[in-house]
Amino acid sequence: MEQKLGQLKTILAEIADLSGAAALLGWDQQTYMPPGGAEARGNQLGTLQRLAHERQTSPELGKLLEDLKPLTATLDPDSDEARLVKVGARDYEKATRVPSEWVVEFAQVTTMAQQAWMDARSKSDFSIFLPHLEKIVGLAHRYVSFFPQADHPYDILLDNFEPRMKTADVKVIFDALRPKQVELIKAIAQQPQVDDAFLHQDFDDKKQWDFGVGVITKFGYDWNCGRQDKAAHPFTTGFSNRDVRITTRVAPNFLNSMLFGTMHECGHALYGLGSPDALERTTLDGGASLAVHESQSRMWENLVGRSLPFWEHFYPRLQETFPSQLSNVPLDKFYKGINKVQPSLIRVEADEATYNLHIMLRLEIEIALMEGKLAVKNLPEVWNAKMQEYLGVTPPNDARGVLQDIHWSGGIIGYFSTYALGNLVSAQLWEKINEDIPNLSAQIREGKFDTLLGWLREKIHRHGRKFEPQELVQKVTGSKIDAAPYLRYLSQKFGQIYGL
Ligand code: CO
């Protein structure tokens, strides 16, 4: 068994290295590559991805996994080795179902679609994107057809982001969430609005940047194993557990973009940096799922970064950094301002109370597309109607409506719900963390985050991708993904801010 495990790890290490190299090219593309490099970069990425895919689907790998299954059956099912074979076999089984013609066509269609989407968005003209999105939805239907029939066709797509999560599970969770969130937003709307005008002033770029760096250094972001650069759409990417990089954007007239974006990406990076050495260069390095990843980023961004104890520590420093803008704004006003609830058009700018509704709308649309109950050409109309129904706002144009997100143009369907699930998991973990670390608020008030990070390392990060998301959440909190803690968090926090 040892020998075969060694062989397996050798192949997996090669795949990991190819993927890491591709990720580095991707990072460069979004940060420093001059525009003229795009075409050659596309070729380079294509070659690396093809090589990785060939290895991921090689008969040699399949044979090894098959041979190892009975051998590892005697091991502790939660051991690294048993999980390596289990997760590896699942990945292999999924990768080999998809014919390479589909992979090639998908790459071609989505490359064109992303160009068309950018054009459509800049002109606010959905018709430019329509034929491309129709092809993408067609490809998604074909992708589903490669797999044995599931309870719901959408399950196959969701599984790529949340292993073994079912559409029906997500519906149950969201059904519990939706009415309560709508009710809360309506109650808030009846109250006097908080003032956040002070956030929209002129804030020096470099000073903002440095402040953000100071915050995430205190969070525990290790600059020896990371770096921060600017990007139009902030993201985190890692090439090993010793090199996880973040990006941020700085808006000169709005403090929130840099502040919360930086903390968010740092949360993702801390997860990647906490992946254990023993799982490096295997299929088990990195994170459990996108929802679990998002639970980490949202925790540092919101449960920590938008909390009062956090600002009791950092606000005097922020005032020192921006005296002319903030010296007359008391802490309480600042805290309420950064937590202002207002239904709005754009998902990525949404506050904590309204965010999940943006997700539910997208999920419903994606499910309807996969059920064949919604034609792509009717998307703008359905989008606008749902925005009005859930948030009480109607986009003035498609750029600020159905065309706002990049995901569909990249062929990514099944992803959106992980954002909302991540919010829920962050609050679930937070309740548990506060039980385990009773003086956490006092620690945060002193700018101390090491106990919190240690908890996350121990309970979440060190498991890498060994456990499925529901399994991991159950292990740590005692229950599966559940909307109740997030609802408790929202009503407690916003009840206080809005005097409900
Ligand atoms: Co994120």
Coordinates of C-alpha atoms in Angstrom, one line a residue, residues 29 38 110-126 128-130 132 232-233 398-399 403-410:
Q29 CA -2.8 38.3 -15.9
A38 CA -3.3 38.4 -23.5
T110 CA -16.6 31.1 -22.5
T111 CA -13.6 33.0 -24.0
M112 CA -15.9 34.6 -26.5
A113 CA -18.7 35.0 -24.0
Q114 CA -16.5 37.0 -21.6
Q115 CA -15.6 39.5 -24.3
A116 CA -19.2 39.8 -25.3
W117 CA -20.3 40.2 -21.7
M118 CA -17.8 43.1 -21.2
D119 CA -19.1 44.7 -24.4
A120 CA -22.8 44.1 -23.4
R121 CA -22.2 45.5 -20.0
S122 CA -20.5 48.6 -21.1
K123 CA -23.3 49.3 -23.6
S124 CA -26.0 48.0 -21.2
D125 CA -27.3 45.8 -24.0
F126 CA -28.3 42.3 -23.1
I128 CA -25.1 41.3 -27.3
F129 CA -24.6 38.7 -24.6
L130 CA -27.8 36.7 -25.3
H132 CA -23.4 33.5 -25.9
A232 CA -10.1 45.6 -10.7
H233 CA -12.0 42.7 -9.2
D398 CA -29.3 45.8 -17.7
A399 CA -25.7 46.8 -16.8
L403 CA -25.4 41.9 -16.6
Q404 CA -23.6 42.9 -13.4
D405 CA -21.9 39.6 -12.5
I406 CA -19.1 38.0 -14.4
H407 CA -19.9 34.4 -13.4
W408 CA -22.3 33.3 -16.2
S409 CA -20.0 34.7 -18.9
G410 CA -17.3 32.4 -17.6

